[in-house]
mmCIF file of C-alpha atoms and ligand atoms in Angstrom:
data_model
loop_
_atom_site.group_PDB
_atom_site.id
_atom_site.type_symbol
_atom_site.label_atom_id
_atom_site.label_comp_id
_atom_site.label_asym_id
_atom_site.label_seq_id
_atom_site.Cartn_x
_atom_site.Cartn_y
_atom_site.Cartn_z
ATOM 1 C CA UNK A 1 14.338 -17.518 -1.972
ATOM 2 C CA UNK A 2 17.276 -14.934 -1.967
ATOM 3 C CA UNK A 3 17.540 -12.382 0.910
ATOM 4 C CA UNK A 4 18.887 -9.709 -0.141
ATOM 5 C CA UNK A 5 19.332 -6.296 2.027
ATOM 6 C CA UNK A 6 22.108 -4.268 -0.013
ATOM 7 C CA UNK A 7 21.974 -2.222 -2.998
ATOM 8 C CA UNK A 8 24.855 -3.810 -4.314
ATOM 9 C CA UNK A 9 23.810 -7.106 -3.938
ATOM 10 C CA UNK A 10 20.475 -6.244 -5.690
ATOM 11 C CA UNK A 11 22.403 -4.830 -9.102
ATOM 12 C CA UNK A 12 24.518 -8.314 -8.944
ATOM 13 C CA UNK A 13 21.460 -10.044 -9.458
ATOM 14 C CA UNK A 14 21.632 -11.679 -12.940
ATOM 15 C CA UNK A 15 19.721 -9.701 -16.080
ATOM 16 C CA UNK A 16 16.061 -11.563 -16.030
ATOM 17 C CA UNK A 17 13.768 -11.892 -19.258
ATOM 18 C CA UNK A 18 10.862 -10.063 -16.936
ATOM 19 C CA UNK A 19 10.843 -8.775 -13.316
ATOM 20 C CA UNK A 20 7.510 -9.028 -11.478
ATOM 21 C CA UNK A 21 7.802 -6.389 -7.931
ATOM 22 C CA UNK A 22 5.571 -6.361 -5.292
ATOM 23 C CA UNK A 23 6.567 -3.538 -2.612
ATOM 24 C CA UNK A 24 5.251 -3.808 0.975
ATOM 25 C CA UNK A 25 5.868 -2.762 4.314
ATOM 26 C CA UNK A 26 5.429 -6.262 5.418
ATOM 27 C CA UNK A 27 2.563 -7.693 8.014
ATOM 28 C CA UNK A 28 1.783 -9.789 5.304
ATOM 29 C CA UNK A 29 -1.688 -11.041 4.710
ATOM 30 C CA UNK A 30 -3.678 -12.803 1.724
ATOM 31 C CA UNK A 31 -4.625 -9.379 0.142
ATOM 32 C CA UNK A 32 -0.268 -8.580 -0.382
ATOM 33 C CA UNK A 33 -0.166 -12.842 -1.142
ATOM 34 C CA UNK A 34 -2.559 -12.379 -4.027
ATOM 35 C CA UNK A 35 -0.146 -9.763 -5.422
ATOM 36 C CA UNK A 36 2.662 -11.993 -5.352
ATOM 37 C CA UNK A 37 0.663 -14.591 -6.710
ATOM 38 C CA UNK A 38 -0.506 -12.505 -9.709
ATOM 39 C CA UNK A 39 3.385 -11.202 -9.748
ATOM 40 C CA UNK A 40 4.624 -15.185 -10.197
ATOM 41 C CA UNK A 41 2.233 -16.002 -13.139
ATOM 42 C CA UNK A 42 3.327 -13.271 -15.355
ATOM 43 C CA UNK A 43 6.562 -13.112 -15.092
ATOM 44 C CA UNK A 44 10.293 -14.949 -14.983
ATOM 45 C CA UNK A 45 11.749 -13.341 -11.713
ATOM 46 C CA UNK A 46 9.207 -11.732 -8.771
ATOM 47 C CA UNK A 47 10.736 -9.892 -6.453
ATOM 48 C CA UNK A 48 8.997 -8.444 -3.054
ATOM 49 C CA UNK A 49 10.498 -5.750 -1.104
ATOM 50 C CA UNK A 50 9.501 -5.408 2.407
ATOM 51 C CA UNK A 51 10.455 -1.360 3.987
ATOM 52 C CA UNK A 52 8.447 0.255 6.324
ATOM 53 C CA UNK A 53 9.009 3.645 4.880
ATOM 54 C CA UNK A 54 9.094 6.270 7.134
ATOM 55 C CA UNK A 55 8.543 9.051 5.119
ATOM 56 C CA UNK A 56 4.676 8.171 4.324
ATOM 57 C CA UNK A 57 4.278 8.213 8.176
ATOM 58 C CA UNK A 58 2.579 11.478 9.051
ATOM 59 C CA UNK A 59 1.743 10.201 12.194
ATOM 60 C CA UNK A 60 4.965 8.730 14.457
ATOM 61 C CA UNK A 61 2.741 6.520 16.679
ATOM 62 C CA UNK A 62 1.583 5.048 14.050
ATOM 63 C CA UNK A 63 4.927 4.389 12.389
ATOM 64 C CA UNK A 64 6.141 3.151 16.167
ATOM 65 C CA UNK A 65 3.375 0.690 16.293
ATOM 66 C CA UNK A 66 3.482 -1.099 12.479
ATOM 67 C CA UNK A 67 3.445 -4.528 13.145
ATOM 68 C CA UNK A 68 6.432 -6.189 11.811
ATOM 69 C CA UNK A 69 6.761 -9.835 11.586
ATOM 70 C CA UNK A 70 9.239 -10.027 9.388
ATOM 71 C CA UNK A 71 10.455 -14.060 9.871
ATOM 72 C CA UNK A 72 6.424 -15.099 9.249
ATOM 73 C CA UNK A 73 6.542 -12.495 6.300
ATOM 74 C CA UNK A 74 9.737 -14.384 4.751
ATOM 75 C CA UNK A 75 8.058 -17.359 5.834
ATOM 76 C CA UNK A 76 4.809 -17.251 3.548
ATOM 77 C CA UNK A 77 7.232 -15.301 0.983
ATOM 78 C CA UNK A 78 8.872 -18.333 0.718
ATOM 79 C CA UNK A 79 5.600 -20.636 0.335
ATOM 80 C CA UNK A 80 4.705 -18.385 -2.929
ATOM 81 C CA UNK A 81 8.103 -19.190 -4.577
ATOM 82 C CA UNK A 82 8.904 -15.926 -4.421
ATOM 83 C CA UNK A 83 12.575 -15.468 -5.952
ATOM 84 C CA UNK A 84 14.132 -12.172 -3.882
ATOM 85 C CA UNK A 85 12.656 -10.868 -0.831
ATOM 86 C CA UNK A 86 14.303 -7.537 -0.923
ATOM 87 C CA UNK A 87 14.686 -5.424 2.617
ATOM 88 C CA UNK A 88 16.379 -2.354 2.157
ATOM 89 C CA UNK A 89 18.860 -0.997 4.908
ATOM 90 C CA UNK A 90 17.023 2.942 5.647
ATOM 91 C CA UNK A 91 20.254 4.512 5.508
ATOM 92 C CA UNK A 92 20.700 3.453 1.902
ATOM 93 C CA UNK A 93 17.376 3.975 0.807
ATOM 94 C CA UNK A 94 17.734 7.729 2.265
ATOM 95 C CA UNK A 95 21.002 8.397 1.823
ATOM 96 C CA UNK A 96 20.361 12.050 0.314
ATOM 97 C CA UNK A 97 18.405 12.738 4.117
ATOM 98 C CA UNK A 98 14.913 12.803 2.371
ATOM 99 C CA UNK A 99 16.830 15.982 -0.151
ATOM 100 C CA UNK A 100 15.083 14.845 -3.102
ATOM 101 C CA UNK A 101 11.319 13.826 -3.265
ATOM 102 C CA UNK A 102 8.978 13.211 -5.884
ATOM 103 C CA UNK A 103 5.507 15.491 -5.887
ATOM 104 C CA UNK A 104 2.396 15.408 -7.546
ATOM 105 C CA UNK A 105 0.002 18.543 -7.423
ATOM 106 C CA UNK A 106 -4.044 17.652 -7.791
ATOM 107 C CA UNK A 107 -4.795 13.739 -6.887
ATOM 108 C CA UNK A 108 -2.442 13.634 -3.835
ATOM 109 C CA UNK A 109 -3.776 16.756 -2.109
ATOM 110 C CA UNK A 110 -7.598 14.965 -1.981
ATOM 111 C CA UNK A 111 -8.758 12.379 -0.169
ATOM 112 C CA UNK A 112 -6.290 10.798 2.119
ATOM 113 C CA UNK A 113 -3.186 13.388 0.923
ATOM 114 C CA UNK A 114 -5.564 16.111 2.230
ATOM 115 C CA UNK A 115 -5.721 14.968 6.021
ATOM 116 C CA UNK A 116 -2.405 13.074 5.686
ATOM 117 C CA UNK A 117 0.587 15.750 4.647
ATOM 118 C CA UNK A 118 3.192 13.983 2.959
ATOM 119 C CA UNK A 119 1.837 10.482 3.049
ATOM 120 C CA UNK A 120 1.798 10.509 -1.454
ATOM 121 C CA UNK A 121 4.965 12.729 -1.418
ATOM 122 C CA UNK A 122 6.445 9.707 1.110
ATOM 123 C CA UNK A 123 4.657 7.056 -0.938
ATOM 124 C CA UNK A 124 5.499 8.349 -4.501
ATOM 125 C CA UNK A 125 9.419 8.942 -3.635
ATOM 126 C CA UNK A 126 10.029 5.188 -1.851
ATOM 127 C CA UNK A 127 8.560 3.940 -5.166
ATOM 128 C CA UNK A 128 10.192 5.774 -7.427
ATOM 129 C CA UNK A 129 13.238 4.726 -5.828
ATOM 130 C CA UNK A 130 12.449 1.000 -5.539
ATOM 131 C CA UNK A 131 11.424 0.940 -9.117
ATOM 132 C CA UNK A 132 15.005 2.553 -9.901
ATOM 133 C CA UNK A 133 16.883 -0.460 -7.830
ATOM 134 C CA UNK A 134 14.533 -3.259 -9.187
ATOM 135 C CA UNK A 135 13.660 -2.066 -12.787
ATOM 136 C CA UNK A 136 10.950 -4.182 -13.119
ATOM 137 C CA UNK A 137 8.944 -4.755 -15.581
ATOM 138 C CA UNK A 138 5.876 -5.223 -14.483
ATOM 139 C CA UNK A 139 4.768 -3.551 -10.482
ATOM 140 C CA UNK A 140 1.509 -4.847 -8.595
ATOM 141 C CA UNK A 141 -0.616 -2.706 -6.468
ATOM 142 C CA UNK A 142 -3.906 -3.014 -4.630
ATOM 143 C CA UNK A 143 -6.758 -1.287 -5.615
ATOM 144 C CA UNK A 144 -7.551 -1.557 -1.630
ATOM 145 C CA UNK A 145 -5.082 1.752 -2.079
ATOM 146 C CA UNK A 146 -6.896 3.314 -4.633
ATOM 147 C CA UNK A 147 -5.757 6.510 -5.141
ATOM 148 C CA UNK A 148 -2.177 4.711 -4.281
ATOM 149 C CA UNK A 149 -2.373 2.799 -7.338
ATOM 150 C CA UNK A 150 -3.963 5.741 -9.472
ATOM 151 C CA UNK A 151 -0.903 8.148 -8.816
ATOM 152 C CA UNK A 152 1.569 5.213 -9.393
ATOM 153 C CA UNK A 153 0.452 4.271 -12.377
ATOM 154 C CA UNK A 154 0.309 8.699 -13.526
ATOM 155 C CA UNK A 155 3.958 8.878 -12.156
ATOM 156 C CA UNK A 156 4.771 6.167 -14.379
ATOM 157 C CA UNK A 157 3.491 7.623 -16.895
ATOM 158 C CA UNK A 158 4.582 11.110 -16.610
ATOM 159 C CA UNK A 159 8.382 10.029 -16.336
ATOM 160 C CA UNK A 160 8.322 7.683 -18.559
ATOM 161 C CA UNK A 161 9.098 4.680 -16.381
ATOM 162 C CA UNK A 162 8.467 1.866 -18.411
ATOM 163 C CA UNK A 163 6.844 0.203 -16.036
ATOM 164 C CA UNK A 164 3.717 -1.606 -16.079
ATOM 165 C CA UNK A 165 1.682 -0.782 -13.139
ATOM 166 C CA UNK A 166 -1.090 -3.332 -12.594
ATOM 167 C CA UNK A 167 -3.956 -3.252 -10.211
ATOM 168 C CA UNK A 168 -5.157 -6.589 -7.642
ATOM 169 C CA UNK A 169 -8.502 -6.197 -6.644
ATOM 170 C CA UNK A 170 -9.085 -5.943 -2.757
ATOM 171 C CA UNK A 171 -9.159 -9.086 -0.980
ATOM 172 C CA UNK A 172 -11.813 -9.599 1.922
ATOM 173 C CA UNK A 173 -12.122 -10.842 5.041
ATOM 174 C CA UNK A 174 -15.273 -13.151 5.132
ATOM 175 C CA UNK A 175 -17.498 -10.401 6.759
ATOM 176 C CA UNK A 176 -16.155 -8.192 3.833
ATOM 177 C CA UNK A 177 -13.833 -6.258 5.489
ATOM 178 C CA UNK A 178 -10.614 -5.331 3.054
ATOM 179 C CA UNK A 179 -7.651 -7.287 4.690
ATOM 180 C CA UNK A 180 -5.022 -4.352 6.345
ATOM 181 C CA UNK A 181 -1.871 -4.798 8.636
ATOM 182 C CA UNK A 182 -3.380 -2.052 10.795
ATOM 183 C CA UNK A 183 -6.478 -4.857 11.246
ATOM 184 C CA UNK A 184 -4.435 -6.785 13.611
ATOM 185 C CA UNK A 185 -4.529 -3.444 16.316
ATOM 186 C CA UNK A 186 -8.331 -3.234 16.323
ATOM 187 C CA UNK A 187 -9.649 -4.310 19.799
ATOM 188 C CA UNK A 188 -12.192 -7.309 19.741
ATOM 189 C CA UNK A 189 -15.219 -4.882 19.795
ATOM 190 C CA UNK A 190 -14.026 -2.239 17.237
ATOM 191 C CA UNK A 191 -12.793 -5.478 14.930
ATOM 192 C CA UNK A 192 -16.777 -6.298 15.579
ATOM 193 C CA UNK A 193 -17.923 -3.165 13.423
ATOM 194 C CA UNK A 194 -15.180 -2.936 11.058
ATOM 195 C CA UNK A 195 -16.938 -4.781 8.240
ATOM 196 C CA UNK A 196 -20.159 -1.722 8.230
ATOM 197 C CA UNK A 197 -17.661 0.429 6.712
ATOM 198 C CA UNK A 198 -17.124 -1.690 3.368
ATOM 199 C CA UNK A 199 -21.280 -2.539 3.623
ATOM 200 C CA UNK A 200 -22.423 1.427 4.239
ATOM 201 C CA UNK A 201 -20.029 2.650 1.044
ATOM 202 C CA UNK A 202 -21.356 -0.087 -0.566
ATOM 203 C CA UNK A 203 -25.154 0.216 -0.260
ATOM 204 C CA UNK A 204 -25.655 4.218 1.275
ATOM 205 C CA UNK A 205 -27.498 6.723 -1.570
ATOM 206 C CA UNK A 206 -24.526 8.776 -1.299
ATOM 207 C CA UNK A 207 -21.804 10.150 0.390
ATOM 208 C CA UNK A 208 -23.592 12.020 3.141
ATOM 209 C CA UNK A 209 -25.350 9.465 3.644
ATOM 210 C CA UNK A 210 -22.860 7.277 4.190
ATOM 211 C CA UNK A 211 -21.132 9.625 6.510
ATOM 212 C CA UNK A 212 -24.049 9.875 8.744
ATOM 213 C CA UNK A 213 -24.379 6.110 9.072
ATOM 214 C CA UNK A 214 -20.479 4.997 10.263
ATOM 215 C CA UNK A 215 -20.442 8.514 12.245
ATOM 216 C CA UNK A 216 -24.212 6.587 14.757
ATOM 217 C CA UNK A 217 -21.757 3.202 14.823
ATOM 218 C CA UNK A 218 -19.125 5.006 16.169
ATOM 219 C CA UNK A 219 -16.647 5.519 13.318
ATOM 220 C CA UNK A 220 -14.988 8.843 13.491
ATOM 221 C CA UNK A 221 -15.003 9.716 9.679
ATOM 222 C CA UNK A 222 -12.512 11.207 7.807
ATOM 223 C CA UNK A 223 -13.853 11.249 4.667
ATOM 224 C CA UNK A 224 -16.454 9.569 2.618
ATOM 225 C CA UNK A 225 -16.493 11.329 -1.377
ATOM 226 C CA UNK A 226 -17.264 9.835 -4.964
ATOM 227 C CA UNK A 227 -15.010 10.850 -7.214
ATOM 228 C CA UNK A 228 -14.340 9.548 -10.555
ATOM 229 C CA UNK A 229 -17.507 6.729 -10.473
ATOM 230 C CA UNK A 230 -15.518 5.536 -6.719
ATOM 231 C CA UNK A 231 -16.909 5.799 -3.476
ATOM 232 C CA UNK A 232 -13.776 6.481 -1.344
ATOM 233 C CA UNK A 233 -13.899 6.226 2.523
ATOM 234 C CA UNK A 234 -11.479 6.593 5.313
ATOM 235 C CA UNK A 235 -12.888 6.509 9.108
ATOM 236 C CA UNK A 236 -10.635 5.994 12.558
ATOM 237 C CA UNK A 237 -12.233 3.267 15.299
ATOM 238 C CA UNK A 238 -10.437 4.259 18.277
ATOM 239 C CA UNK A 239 -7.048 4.932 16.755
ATOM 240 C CA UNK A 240 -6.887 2.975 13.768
ATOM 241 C CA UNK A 241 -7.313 4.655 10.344
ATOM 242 C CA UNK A 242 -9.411 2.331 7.772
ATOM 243 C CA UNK A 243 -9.381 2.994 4.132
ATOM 244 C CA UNK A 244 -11.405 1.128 1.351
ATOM 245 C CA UNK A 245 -13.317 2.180 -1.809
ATOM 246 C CA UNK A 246 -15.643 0.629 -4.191
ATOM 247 C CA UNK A 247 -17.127 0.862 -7.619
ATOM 248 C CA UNK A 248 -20.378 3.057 -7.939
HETATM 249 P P1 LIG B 1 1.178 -2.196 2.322
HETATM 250 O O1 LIG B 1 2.048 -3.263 2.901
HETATM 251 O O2 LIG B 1 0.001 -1.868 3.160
HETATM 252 O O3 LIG B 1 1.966 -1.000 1.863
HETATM 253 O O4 LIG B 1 0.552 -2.827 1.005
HETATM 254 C C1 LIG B 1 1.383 -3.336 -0.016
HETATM 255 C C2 LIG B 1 0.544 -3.594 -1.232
HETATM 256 O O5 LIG B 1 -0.474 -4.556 -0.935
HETATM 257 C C3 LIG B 1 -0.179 -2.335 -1.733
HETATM 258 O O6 LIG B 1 -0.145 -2.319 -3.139
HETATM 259 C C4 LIG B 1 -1.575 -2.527 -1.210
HETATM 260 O O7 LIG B 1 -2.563 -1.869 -1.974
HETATM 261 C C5 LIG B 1 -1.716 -4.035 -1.327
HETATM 262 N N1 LIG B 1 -2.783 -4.513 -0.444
HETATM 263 C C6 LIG B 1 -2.892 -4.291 0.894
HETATM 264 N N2 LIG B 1 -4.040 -4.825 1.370
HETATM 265 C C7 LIG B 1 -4.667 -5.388 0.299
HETATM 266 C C8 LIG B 1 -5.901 -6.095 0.140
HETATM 267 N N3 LIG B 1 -6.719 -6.330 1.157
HETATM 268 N N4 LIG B 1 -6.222 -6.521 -1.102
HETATM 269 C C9 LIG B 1 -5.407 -6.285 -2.154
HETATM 270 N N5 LIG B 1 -4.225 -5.632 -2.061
HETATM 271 C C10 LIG B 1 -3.863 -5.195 -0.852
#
């Protein structure tokens, strides 16, 4: 597996028949691994970038406290036969000093863009750039990131990227709770009632519902909505924020 941290030494890769990519912010876990796994069936060259992008952070605690592992990361990288672990240097990713962004106007200003300014602008501008310096052919997202996944796959679209954006399904702890970096910060008891919030969106009669039931365990809720034929949730224990959605 190649290391590579430069622009430059990215575009002196050789040409490739395909390019599977697989962005991250690291903290890897068997939900990212199943991308990569999908990534290295389907095509010649998989690449996985690992950036903890500041400019999704609305919150700089939270940004302060990402858990980053990054020798384990390259570690089970490795294992997959991943081909380029790519970890861009901040200053070259942002060389314009965040001038230039890329915005969307209805889907990112619901859900988790509405209590979470800038998180899609952040999102949708560190992609569009990654996708610039990889050019892959084909990008893998979670659907654990739902609304993640949808706008990626509309920016794609809109500017005609070229890019096929493919979405993993979510992959689950036993107890059914959707694997997340931020899982590793819950304390023993909040990691205890973690797994109601996949079961309640799961099995409540509807939204309210559902919001009534995490609020008595002692989620604070954020949201819980259906849009689309998707229940979409996000709800803090203590001070970590836990997303998921599933099919209605
Ligand atoms: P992150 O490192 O959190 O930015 O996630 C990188 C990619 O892995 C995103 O496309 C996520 O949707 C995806 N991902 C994270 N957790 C899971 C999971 N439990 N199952 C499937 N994909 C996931």
């Amino acid at each position: 597996m190649k290391i590579v941290k430069s622009v430059a030494e990215l575009r002196a890769l050789p040409e490739s028949r395909s390019v599977g990519f697989v962005p991250t912010m690291g903290a890897l876990h068997d939900g990212h691994l199943s991308l990569v796994r999908k990534a290295r069936a389907e095509n010649e060259r998989v690449v996985v970038s690992i950036f903890v992008n500041p400019a999704q952070f609305n919150d700089p605690e939270d940004l302060r406290r990402y858990p980053r592992p990054i020798e384990k990361d390259l570690a089970m990288l490795a294992r997959e036969n991943t081909d380029v672990a790519f970890l861009p240097i901040h200053d070259e990713i942002y060389g314009d000093r965040f001038r230039f962004e890329v915005r969307e106007k209805e889907f990112t200003k619901m859900l988790c863009g509405a209590t979470r300014p800038g998180h899609f602008e952040g999102v949708l501008t560190v992609v569009m750039k990654l996708f610039c310096l990889v050019r892959p052919t084909r990008a893998y997202f979670g659907e654990k990131d739902f609304q993640q996944l949808s706008l990626i796959r509309d920016m794609a679209k809109s500017f005609f990227l070229g890019v096929d954006v493919i979405g993993v399904p979510t992959v689950r702890e036993a107890d059914g709770l959707a694997m997340s970096s931020r899982n590793l910060l819950l304390k023993s008891e909040e990691r205890e009632i973690a797994p109601r919030l996949y079961q309640i969106i799961k099995t409540a009669a509807d939204a309210g519902v559902a919001r009534r039931e995490l609020s008595t365990l002692g989620f604070r809720v954020d949201y819980v909505e259906d849009v689309a034929g998707r229940r979409f949730a996000a709800a803090f224990l203590g001070s970590v924020r836990l997303i998921d959605n599933v099919e209605l």
